[in-house]
Short mmCIF file of C-alpha atoms and ligand atoms in Angstrom, two decimals:
data_model
loop_
_atom_site.label_atom_id
_atom_site.label_comp_id
_atom_site.label_asym_id
_atom_site.label_seq_id
_atom_site.Cartn_x
_atom_site.Cartn_y
_atom_site.Cartn_z
CA MET A 15 -51.31 -87.17 34.17
CA VAL A 16 -48.44 -85.29 35.23
CA LYS A 17 -45.11 -87.16 35.74
CA ARG A 18 -43.64 -86.92 39.12
CA ASP A 19 -41.10 -89.72 39.25
CA LEU A 20 -38.38 -91.72 37.22
CA ALA A 21 -40.53 -95.21 37.06
CA ASP A 22 -43.14 -92.91 35.54
CA LEU A 23 -41.43 -92.16 32.39
CA ALA A 24 -42.66 -94.35 29.68
CA ALA A 25 -38.73 -94.50 28.16
CA LEU A 26 -38.52 -96.57 31.55
CA GLY A 27 -41.71 -98.42 31.50
CA GLY A 28 -44.57 -95.93 32.53
CA LYS A 29 -47.26 -95.13 30.68
CA PRO A 30 -46.79 -92.54 27.85
CA ALA A 31 -47.97 -89.19 28.82
CA PHE A 32 -50.19 -88.86 25.29
CA GLU A 33 -52.08 -91.55 23.51
CA ASN A 34 -51.50 -89.86 20.15
CA PRO A 35 -48.11 -87.99 18.89
CA LEU A 36 -47.96 -84.53 19.68
CA HIS A 37 -45.98 -82.94 16.74
CA VAL A 38 -44.27 -80.02 16.27
CA GLY A 39 -45.95 -78.24 13.52
CA GLN A 40 -49.65 -79.48 13.51
CA PRO A 41 -51.15 -77.32 11.28
CA ASN A 42 -53.42 -74.21 12.23
CA LEU A 43 -56.56 -74.55 10.61
CA GLY A 44 -59.41 -71.66 10.20
CA ASP A 45 -63.10 -72.13 9.93
CA ARG A 46 -63.74 -75.28 8.26
CA GLU A 47 -67.59 -74.30 6.70
CA ARG A 48 -65.65 -71.13 4.83
CA LEU A 49 -63.10 -73.48 3.77
CA LEU A 50 -65.41 -76.03 2.31
CA SER A 51 -67.73 -73.13 0.77
CA ARG A 52 -64.82 -71.76 -0.93
CA LEU A 53 -63.51 -75.45 -2.18
CA ASN A 54 -67.33 -75.79 -3.38
CA ASP A 55 -67.03 -72.50 -5.59
CA VAL A 56 -63.63 -73.78 -6.82
CA LEU A 57 -65.28 -76.97 -8.20
CA ASP A 58 -68.35 -74.91 -9.60
CA ARG A 59 -66.18 -72.72 -11.47
CA ARG A 60 -63.87 -75.85 -12.62
CA TRP A 61 -60.81 -73.41 -12.74
CA LEU A 62 -58.58 -75.29 -10.62
CA THR A 63 -55.04 -73.48 -11.15
CA ASN A 64 -53.29 -70.96 -13.31
CA ALA A 65 -53.94 -67.44 -12.24
CA GLY A 66 -57.24 -68.28 -10.78
CA PRO A 67 -59.28 -65.86 -8.71
CA LEU A 68 -58.51 -67.30 -5.42
CA VAL A 69 -55.12 -67.11 -5.89
CA LEU A 70 -54.96 -63.25 -7.20
CA GLU A 71 -57.14 -62.32 -4.35
CA LEU A 72 -54.87 -64.35 -1.81
CA GLU A 73 -51.63 -62.18 -3.57
CA ALA A 74 -53.77 -58.89 -3.09
CA ARG A 75 -54.58 -59.98 0.69
CA LEU A 76 -51.37 -60.96 1.79
CA ALA A 77 -49.55 -57.83 0.20
CA ALA A 78 -52.04 -55.67 2.68
CA GLU A 79 -51.38 -57.79 5.22
CA LEU A 80 -47.57 -57.37 4.77
CA GLY A 81 -47.51 -53.42 3.73
CA VAL A 82 -45.55 -54.55 0.46
CA ARG A 83 -46.31 -53.79 -3.13
CA HIS A 84 -46.16 -57.28 -4.36
CA CYS A 85 -46.68 -60.42 -3.16
CA VAL A 86 -46.09 -63.27 -5.81
CA VAL A 87 -47.54 -66.53 -4.40
CA MET A 88 -46.06 -69.73 -5.55
CA CYS A 89 -46.40 -73.72 -4.84
CA ASN A 90 -44.00 -73.79 -2.02
CA GLY A 91 -41.29 -71.85 -0.36
CA THR A 92 -38.43 -73.95 -1.67
CA VAL A 93 -39.46 -73.32 -5.29
CA ALA A 94 -40.19 -69.72 -4.19
CA LEU A 95 -36.57 -69.25 -2.94
CA GLU A 96 -35.56 -70.73 -6.58
CA ILE A 97 -37.31 -68.26 -8.43
CA ALA A 98 -36.32 -65.08 -6.45
CA ALA A 99 -32.64 -66.18 -6.46
CA ARG A 100 -33.29 -66.82 -10.55
CA ALA A 101 -34.90 -63.53 -11.21
CA LEU A 102 -32.22 -61.86 -8.79
CA ARG A 103 -29.72 -62.96 -11.77
CA LEU A 104 -27.58 -64.91 -8.28
CA ARG A 105 -24.60 -66.77 -9.65
CA GLY A 106 -21.27 -67.40 -8.25
CA GLU A 107 -21.44 -67.62 -4.20
CA VAL A 108 -24.46 -66.68 -1.83
CA ILE A 109 -23.48 -66.26 1.38
CA VAL A 110 -26.18 -68.05 4.01
CA PRO A 111 -26.35 -69.71 7.19
CA SER A 112 -26.01 -73.41 7.81
CA PHE A 113 -28.23 -73.31 10.60
CA THR A 114 -31.74 -73.40 8.65
CA PHE A 115 -33.72 -75.96 7.00
CA VAL A 116 -31.92 -77.73 4.34
CA ALA A 117 -34.56 -76.08 1.53
CA THR A 118 -32.08 -72.46 1.87
CA ALA A 119 -29.32 -74.18 0.90
CA HIS A 120 -31.12 -76.64 -1.69
CA ALA A 121 -32.41 -73.55 -3.55
CA LEU A 122 -29.18 -72.35 -4.33
CA GLN A 123 -27.25 -75.61 -5.39
CA TRP A 124 -30.03 -76.98 -7.32
CA GLN A 125 -28.85 -73.81 -9.60
CA GLU A 126 -25.33 -74.45 -9.05
CA ILE A 127 -24.95 -71.47 -7.07
CA THR A 128 -22.21 -72.03 -4.23
CA PRO A 129 -23.93 -71.54 -0.92
CA VAL A 130 -21.09 -70.25 1.49
CA PHE A 131 -22.32 -71.42 5.11
CA CYS A 132 -21.68 -68.45 7.38
CA ASP A 133 -22.07 -68.97 11.45
CA VAL A 134 -24.59 -67.61 13.65
CA ALA A 135 -24.76 -65.18 16.28
CA ALA A 136 -25.50 -67.19 19.67
CA ASP A 137 -27.98 -64.84 21.21
CA SER A 138 -30.73 -64.82 18.10
CA HIS A 139 -29.67 -67.85 15.94
CA ASN A 140 -29.39 -65.76 13.18
CA ILE A 141 -26.50 -65.09 10.70
CA ASP A 142 -23.56 -63.03 12.08
CA ALA A 143 -23.14 -60.30 9.84
CA GLU A 144 -19.56 -59.41 10.86
CA GLN A 145 -18.52 -62.88 9.80
CA VAL A 146 -20.66 -62.14 6.22
CA GLU A 147 -18.23 -59.64 5.44
CA GLU A 148 -15.41 -61.75 5.83
CA LEU A 149 -16.44 -64.53 3.78
CA VAL A 150 -17.45 -62.07 0.49
CA THR A 151 -15.19 -62.99 -2.29
CA PRO A 152 -15.25 -61.62 -5.50
CA ARG A 153 -17.46 -64.28 -6.62
CA THR A 154 -20.12 -62.93 -3.99
CA THR A 155 -23.52 -62.21 -5.41
CA ALA A 156 -25.65 -61.83 -2.62
CA ILE A 157 -26.06 -62.39 1.19
CA LEU A 158 -29.45 -64.68 1.87
CA GLY A 159 -30.40 -64.61 5.55
CA VAL A 160 -33.05 -66.61 7.19
CA HIS A 161 -35.14 -65.08 10.29
CA VAL A 162 -34.97 -68.29 12.34
CA TRP A 163 -38.12 -68.90 14.49
CA GLY A 164 -39.35 -65.79 12.98
CA HIS A 165 -36.70 -63.82 15.06
CA PRO A 166 -35.91 -60.82 12.15
CA CYS A 167 -31.81 -60.77 11.21
CA ASP A 168 -30.02 -58.02 12.26
CA VAL A 169 -31.24 -56.53 9.00
CA GLU A 170 -29.58 -53.05 9.17
CA ALA A 171 -26.14 -54.43 9.83
CA LEU A 172 -27.02 -56.96 6.60
CA THR A 173 -28.17 -54.22 4.99
CA LYS A 174 -24.81 -52.15 5.28
CA VAL A 175 -22.67 -54.77 4.43
CA ALA A 176 -24.59 -55.74 0.95
CA GLU A 177 -24.41 -51.79 0.19
CA ARG A 178 -20.56 -51.65 1.08
CA ARG A 179 -19.82 -54.43 -1.18
CA GLY A 180 -22.73 -54.50 -3.99
CA LEU A 181 -24.42 -57.26 -3.06
CA SER A 182 -28.18 -58.22 -3.30
CA LEU A 183 -29.61 -59.10 0.25
CA LEU A 184 -32.79 -61.22 0.26
CA PHE A 185 -34.04 -63.12 3.35
CA ASP A 186 -35.84 -66.57 3.75
CA ALA A 187 -38.66 -65.70 5.97
CA SER A 188 -40.40 -69.10 5.41
CA HIS A 189 -40.54 -68.73 9.86
CA ALA A 190 -41.60 -65.16 9.85
CA PHE A 191 -44.79 -64.06 8.62
CA GLY A 192 -46.66 -61.83 10.93
CA CYS A 193 -43.37 -61.01 12.32
CA SER A 194 -41.99 -57.19 12.52
CA TRP A 195 -38.63 -55.76 12.70
CA ARG A 196 -38.26 -52.34 14.41
CA GLY A 197 -41.84 -52.03 13.43
CA ARG A 198 -41.95 -52.60 10.09
CA ARG A 199 -43.39 -55.92 8.51
CA VAL A 200 -41.03 -58.68 7.65
CA GLY A 201 -41.76 -58.80 3.50
CA ASN A 202 -40.24 -55.30 3.25
CA PHE A 203 -36.57 -55.80 3.65
CA GLY A 204 -33.81 -56.59 1.22
CA ARG A 205 -34.56 -56.78 -2.39
CA ALA A 206 -36.95 -59.64 -1.75
CA GLU A 207 -38.13 -61.92 1.23
CA VAL A 208 -39.55 -65.29 0.87
CA PHE A 209 -42.41 -67.22 2.59
CA SER A 210 -43.21 -70.55 3.04
CA PHE A 211 -46.61 -71.57 3.60
CA HIS A 212 -46.34 -75.23 4.24
CA ALA A 213 -48.56 -77.11 6.64
CA THR A 214 -46.59 -76.69 9.57
CA LYS A 215 -46.13 -72.91 8.81
CA PHE A 216 -48.25 -70.26 11.56
CA PHE A 217 -49.78 -69.48 8.35
CA ASN A 218 -50.36 -72.57 5.90
CA SER A 219 -52.03 -73.12 2.66
CA ALA A 220 -51.46 -76.53 2.96
CA GLU A 221 -48.35 -76.53 0.37
CA GLY A 222 -47.62 -72.92 -0.82
CA GLY A 223 -45.30 -70.17 -0.54
CA ALA A 224 -44.40 -66.49 -1.88
CA VAL A 225 -42.12 -64.11 -2.47
CA ALA A 226 -43.00 -60.38 -1.12
CA THR A 227 -41.07 -57.24 -2.72
CA ASN A 228 -41.35 -53.81 -3.50
CA ASP A 229 -39.34 -54.23 -6.56
CA ASP A 230 -42.13 -54.07 -9.49
CA ALA A 231 -39.76 -55.35 -12.32
CA LEU A 232 -38.64 -58.24 -10.10
CA ALA A 233 -42.07 -59.27 -9.26
CA ALA A 234 -43.11 -59.01 -12.99
CA ARG A 235 -39.93 -61.18 -13.86
CA MET A 236 -40.75 -63.94 -11.06
CA ARG A 237 -44.50 -63.93 -12.39
CA LEU A 238 -43.36 -65.14 -15.61
CA MET A 239 -40.94 -67.15 -14.14
CA LYS A 240 -43.38 -69.17 -12.30
CA ASN A 241 -45.69 -69.70 -15.41
CA PHE A 242 -43.13 -71.34 -17.34
CA GLY A 243 -41.45 -67.78 -19.04
CA PHE A 244 -45.00 -67.55 -21.04
CA THR A 245 -45.67 -63.63 -21.85
CA GLY A 246 -48.39 -64.59 -24.13
CA TYR A 247 -50.41 -68.11 -25.46
CA ASP A 248 -47.40 -68.96 -27.64
CA ARG A 249 -44.85 -66.83 -26.61
CA VAL A 250 -42.05 -67.89 -23.73
CA SER A 251 -39.55 -64.83 -23.26
CA GLU A 252 -37.00 -66.76 -21.11
CA ILE A 253 -36.66 -69.84 -18.80
CA GLY A 254 -39.26 -70.60 -16.41
CA THR A 255 -40.72 -73.32 -14.65
CA ASN A 256 -43.65 -74.23 -12.91
CA GLY A 257 -44.10 -72.51 -9.62
CA LYS A 258 -48.18 -71.97 -9.47
CA MET A 259 -50.19 -72.15 -6.34
CA SER A 260 -53.45 -74.05 -7.10
CA GLU A 261 -56.76 -72.76 -6.32
CA LEU A 262 -57.49 -75.52 -3.84
CA SER A 263 -54.62 -74.35 -1.94
CA ALA A 264 -55.54 -70.90 -2.16
CA ALA A 265 -58.75 -71.77 -0.71
CA VAL A 266 -57.15 -72.83 2.37
CA GLY A 267 -54.72 -69.99 2.50
CA LEU A 268 -57.70 -67.02 2.44
CA THR A 269 -59.58 -69.25 4.61
CA ASN A 270 -56.38 -69.28 7.23
CA LEU A 271 -55.68 -65.66 6.83
CA GLU A 272 -59.12 -65.15 8.32
CA SER A 273 -57.88 -66.68 11.72
CA LEU A 274 -54.52 -65.51 11.94
CA GLU A 275 -55.49 -63.44 15.26
CA THR A 276 -57.21 -66.70 16.76
CA PHE A 277 -53.89 -68.71 15.85
CA LEU A 278 -51.52 -66.07 17.32
CA VAL A 279 -53.49 -65.81 20.68
CA SER A 280 -53.24 -69.71 20.90
CA LEU A 281 -49.27 -69.70 19.78
CA ARG A 282 -48.95 -66.49 22.39
CA ALA A 283 -50.78 -68.47 25.52
CA ASN A 284 -48.67 -71.51 24.58
CA TYR A 285 -45.47 -69.86 24.75
CA ARG A 286 -46.39 -68.05 28.26
CA ASP A 287 -47.31 -71.31 29.72
CA TYR A 288 -44.27 -72.90 28.58
CA GLN A 289 -42.17 -69.94 29.78
CA ARG A 290 -44.00 -70.08 33.55
CA GLU A 291 -43.60 -74.03 33.42
CA LEU A 292 -40.16 -74.01 32.42
CA SER A 293 -38.81 -71.57 34.06
CA ASP A 294 -37.67 -73.24 37.22
CA ILE A 295 -36.09 -76.06 35.33
CA PRO A 296 -32.46 -75.91 35.47
CA GLY A 297 -30.35 -76.05 32.06
CA LEU A 298 -33.16 -75.22 30.06
CA ARG A 299 -33.42 -71.49 28.04
CA LEU A 300 -36.19 -70.88 26.13
CA VAL A 301 -35.46 -69.01 23.21
CA ALA A 302 -36.71 -65.69 23.13
CA PRO A 303 -36.56 -63.03 20.40
CA VAL A 304 -33.74 -60.60 20.90
CA PRO A 305 -34.89 -57.31 22.54
CA ASP A 306 -35.56 -54.49 20.08
CA ALA A 307 -35.45 -56.60 17.21
CA SER A 308 -39.12 -57.90 16.79
CA GLY A 309 -40.62 -56.41 19.71
CA ALA A 310 -44.36 -57.12 19.89
CA ALA A 311 -44.93 -58.41 16.38
CA TRP A 312 -43.73 -61.84 16.50
CA ASN A 313 -45.67 -64.82 15.69
CA HIS A 314 -44.86 -67.58 18.65
CA GLN A 315 -44.81 -70.12 16.22
CA TYR A 316 -41.71 -71.96 17.62
CA VAL A 317 -41.33 -72.89 21.21
CA VAL A 318 -37.11 -73.53 21.09
CA LEU A 319 -34.86 -75.03 24.27
CA GLU A 320 -31.35 -74.64 24.31
CA VAL A 321 -30.14 -77.73 26.38
CA ASP A 322 -27.34 -77.09 28.70
CA ARG A 323 -25.99 -80.75 29.16
CA ARG A 324 -23.62 -79.82 31.91
CA GLU A 325 -26.82 -78.32 34.24
CA THR A 326 -29.16 -80.83 32.91
CA GLY A 327 -26.98 -84.13 33.58
CA ILE A 328 -28.90 -85.31 30.57
CA SER A 329 -28.10 -84.66 27.04
CA ARG A 330 -30.40 -83.01 24.44
CA ASP A 331 -30.58 -86.44 22.23
CA ASP A 332 -31.25 -88.47 25.89
CA LEU A 333 -34.21 -85.84 26.72
CA THR A 334 -35.65 -86.22 22.94
CA THR A 335 -35.82 -89.90 23.41
CA VAL A 336 -37.51 -89.38 26.53
CA LEU A 337 -40.13 -87.33 25.09
CA TRP A 338 -40.48 -89.33 22.10
CA ALA A 339 -41.59 -92.38 24.47
CA GLU A 340 -44.19 -89.98 25.53
CA ASN A 341 -45.53 -89.52 22.23
CA VAL A 342 -43.98 -85.91 22.69
CA ARG A 343 -42.44 -85.37 18.73
CA ALA A 344 -39.84 -82.69 19.96
CA ARG A 345 -37.30 -82.19 16.88
CA ARG A 346 -33.51 -81.58 16.77
CA TYR A 347 -33.52 -78.55 14.42
CA PHE A 348 -31.53 -77.78 12.58
CA HIS A 349 -29.62 -81.15 13.12
CA PRO A 350 -26.60 -81.97 12.45
CA GLY A 351 -26.46 -78.53 10.33
CA VAL A 352 -26.80 -78.09 6.69
CA HIS A 353 -23.27 -77.90 6.20
CA ARG A 354 -22.74 -81.75 7.49
CA MET A 355 -25.69 -83.07 5.26
CA GLU A 356 -24.92 -83.97 1.60
CA PRO A 357 -24.23 -82.62 -0.73
CA TYR A 358 -22.52 -79.96 1.24
CA ARG A 359 -20.49 -82.51 3.35
CA SER A 360 -18.61 -83.78 0.34
CA LEU A 361 -18.27 -80.38 -1.60
CA TYR A 362 -17.65 -78.24 1.53
CA PRO A 363 -15.81 -80.13 3.95
CA GLU A 364 -13.88 -77.25 5.37
CA ALA A 365 -16.93 -75.40 6.03
CA GLY A 366 -17.62 -76.63 9.90
CA LEU A 367 -14.39 -74.95 11.05
CA ARG A 368 -15.57 -71.63 10.82
CA LEU A 369 -19.11 -72.51 12.43
CA PRO A 370 -18.38 -73.68 15.88
CA ARG A 371 -21.79 -71.48 17.12
CA THR A 372 -23.80 -73.58 14.33
CA GLU A 373 -22.01 -77.06 15.79
CA ALA A 374 -22.56 -75.95 19.29
CA LEU A 375 -26.22 -74.99 18.61
CA THR A 376 -27.45 -78.39 16.43
CA GLU A 377 -26.31 -80.29 19.64
CA ARG A 378 -28.35 -77.97 22.00
CA VAL A 379 -31.65 -77.05 20.49
CA LEU A 380 -34.97 -78.73 21.09
CA VAL A 381 -38.14 -77.67 19.46
CA LEU A 382 -41.11 -78.34 21.48
CA PRO A 383 -44.82 -78.69 20.11
CA THR A 384 -47.20 -75.62 20.28
CA GLY A 385 -50.19 -74.33 17.20
CA THR A 386 -53.85 -74.62 18.03
CA GLN A 387 -54.06 -78.22 18.65
CA VAL A 388 -51.90 -77.73 22.19
CA GLY A 389 -52.68 -76.29 25.38
CA SER A 390 -52.08 -75.83 29.05
CA ALA A 391 -52.80 -79.21 29.97
CA GLU A 392 -50.33 -80.56 27.05
CA ILE A 393 -47.79 -77.88 28.30
CA ASP A 394 -48.09 -78.88 31.70
CA ALA A 395 -47.65 -82.68 30.90
CA ILE A 396 -44.46 -82.15 29.08
CA ALA A 397 -42.89 -79.51 31.50
CA GLY A 398 -43.88 -82.37 34.06
CA ILE A 399 -41.46 -84.98 32.06
CA LEU A 400 -38.87 -82.60 31.27
CA ARG A 401 -38.65 -81.58 35.06
CA VAL A 402 -38.47 -85.53 36.09
CA ALA A 403 -35.92 -86.20 33.56
CA ILE A 404 -33.73 -83.09 34.57
CA ALA A 405 -34.05 -83.87 38.22
CA HIS A 406 -32.65 -87.32 37.64
CA GLY A 407 -30.52 -86.44 34.62
CA PRO A 408 -27.43 -88.28 34.80
CA GLU A 409 -29.22 -91.79 36.22
CA ILE A 410 -31.09 -91.67 32.90
CA ALA A 411 -28.82 -92.52 29.95
CA PRO A 412 -27.47 -95.89 31.71
CA LYS A 413 -30.97 -96.99 32.26
CA LEU A 414 -31.87 -96.02 28.14
CA ARG A 415 -28.61 -98.01 27.01
CA SER A 416 -29.84 -100.95 29.38
CA ARG A 417 -32.98 -100.92 27.20
CA GLY A 418 -31.38 -100.64 24.29
CA LEU A 419 -32.86 -96.59 23.90
CA ALA A 420 -29.87 -94.72 22.59
CA GLY A 421 -30.18 -90.65 22.10
CA SER A 422 -32.15 -90.38 18.99
C1 LIG B 9 -35.97 -72.00 6.71
C2 LIG B 9 -36.92 -72.50 5.86
N1 LIG B 9 -36.69 -72.53 4.56
C3 LIG B 9 -37.29 -73.02 3.36
C4 LIG B 9 -38.25 -73.91 3.84
C5 LIG B 9 -39.18 -74.49 2.40
O1 LIG B 9 -40.20 -74.09 2.55
P1 LIG B 9 -41.57 -75.25 1.54
O2 LIG B 9 -41.66 -76.42 2.75
O3 LIG B 9 -42.86 -74.74 1.47
O4 LIG B 9 -40.96 -75.81 0.34
C6 LIG B 9 -38.92 -74.36 5.04
C7 LIG B 9 -39.82 -75.17 5.07
O5 LIG B 9 -40.14 -75.94 5.10
C8 LIG B 9 -38.27 -73.51 6.20
O6 LIG B 9 -38.05 -73.62 7.47
#
């Protein structure tokens, strides 16, 4: 049912719009029969991990899909980031946005590399290349850009800074599988680009990740590192970890890879539905790729709103409470900002002073559910909730408080 009045809102006593929770990042899944057949083969072979045939096939297919020389598949995106940083011999300080998922910073801090938080550009939500340059010190070894929402960073500006200051440039491309920057696939930029294939991502292998690179020596080092540093049965050449993907995950990945086009069609249609439905609601800006950067090749994985409280009359947090009551599990990414989470908050208490745009965004951004399980009926209902809530914006906060519902 599309909500029409204040009394329809579940937060104020109405019936929830959805019986079951509608999540951001519900997994996109490919053909079940193909998956089951692959899993049967894995069980028949009794080859569950350690460079099995499906992992090798996935690496080859991904490299072809991305148009890159190497795609080193790993157990998840966080370990892939750690291995990439280690294989690039990063140390000292690395400049990174705070407006990202916490794993980007953890992968550095875990290895006692200092993440130096940089602000983002207000339009793209991506690392601000100008501030990057101001943050370079003699201890800086790299810039780690994040292609937030699958919208590529300003690769050209960052490459120039990296070259000028003699730094490594790498990217956290966890959101950007299947995206392009000026016609070239993400996966080809900097020294390496790291993907997450977590269940919530556009392309998933349940858990998984990869590092794409055109650097042969770097790829070889990462292959050793993801397998404990083994160069032969009894020989270890350097410190390594366990970054291997299992055959079971590779089976999920290969199967999903065959359905990418179907996923994309569905996500693109959802984005357009949201665009149409939300266009007449004041105070909501649907974030879009910066023109010229991504062009047509964008995976449409995230539906991201900026909520302007002065226009909506209701805060992003109260809007979130209203949506959750309807079983719409909208998310406040990347609230409160990595620099406000521990251990970063205590280690780098001054960081917030140079992050005004990050701090503003963490108070404004709201991510809505999409994916192959969401269609126009769900989007109409979600837009209806937002329309009613914003039409009565200022009335809602006191009503929520009187029901003991604070902004989440
Ligand atoms: C921007 C970003 N970086 C890193 C990660 C970590 O990836 P994973 O969950 O595969 O470890 C994620 C997603 O979870 C992410 O969104």
